[in-house]
Amino acid sequence: METISHEPTRLELLATVAHELRNPLAAIQAAVRIIDSHEPASARRKEARASIDLQVLRIARISDDLLDAGYLASGKPELRKELIDLRDLVNSAIETCGPQLEAGHFAMAVLLPPQPVMIEADPLRITQVLINLLDNAAKFSEPYGMIVVAIEDMPSIVGLRVVDHGIGIPAHLLPCIFDPFVQGDTARTRSSRGIGIGLNVVKHIVEMHRGTVHAFSAGPDLGSTFTVRLPRHP
């Protein structure tokens, strides 16, 4: 993985966003043409419909990251906390990421405790953390790889781990992986690389909940583990 050596200007950021939006929009246009030219029950038409779902999801992710980054940078974030079972948020995030995970043919291992794991949190924000971590795992893993999501229920804190067996993170990049505009090895990603603010949004949201997030990798091609720790509701 590599880093961008300077923070982009507004013009550079707009150019990056435009580039990232171009690929899914082109795929949507191609899929629409296929749908228009095939019978409703044809397999090719069904594949095109699935492609549209996936590309629209990618555009939505870019938009969400931009909105979240702007919202958090404004210095006036507001959390709408409620008492909620973290297991429900994990299941919701996996369902949201379904099209992307299915497109990559990933094997999912979801390890959840049998009992409720209660936290006081903004459910939309914590779900966004999970979605961004799953998106990151899928983006930097080869098709048919394994992604693990696990909850660790401890007396005073809750641990949440997202593990992939993808391209890993070099040691020099680990200290700054949550900084804005840090990018991975774009030549080796299987999909659109994004705009480099997803993990920064994760860090902001977790810290707003008085939690911590940590990244670990044994090195290139050895996968990555992202661990979120949040206060457990007594």
Coordinates of C-alpha atoms in Angstrom, one line a residue, residues 5-6 47 65 67-68 85 93 97 118 126 188:
S5 CA 2.4 12.6 0.0
H6 CA 0.2 15.7 0.3
E47 CA -26.7 -10.2 -14.4
D65 CA -18.2 9.2 2.8
L67 CA -21.2 13.7 3.5
D68 CA -19.8 12.1 6.7
D85 CA -27.8 -4.8 20.7
A93 CA -24.3 -3.9 8.0
C97 CA -23.0 -4.9 2.0
M118 CA -25.8 -4.0 24.7
I126 CA -22.0 2.5 14.3
R188 CA -3.8 -4.5 -6.6

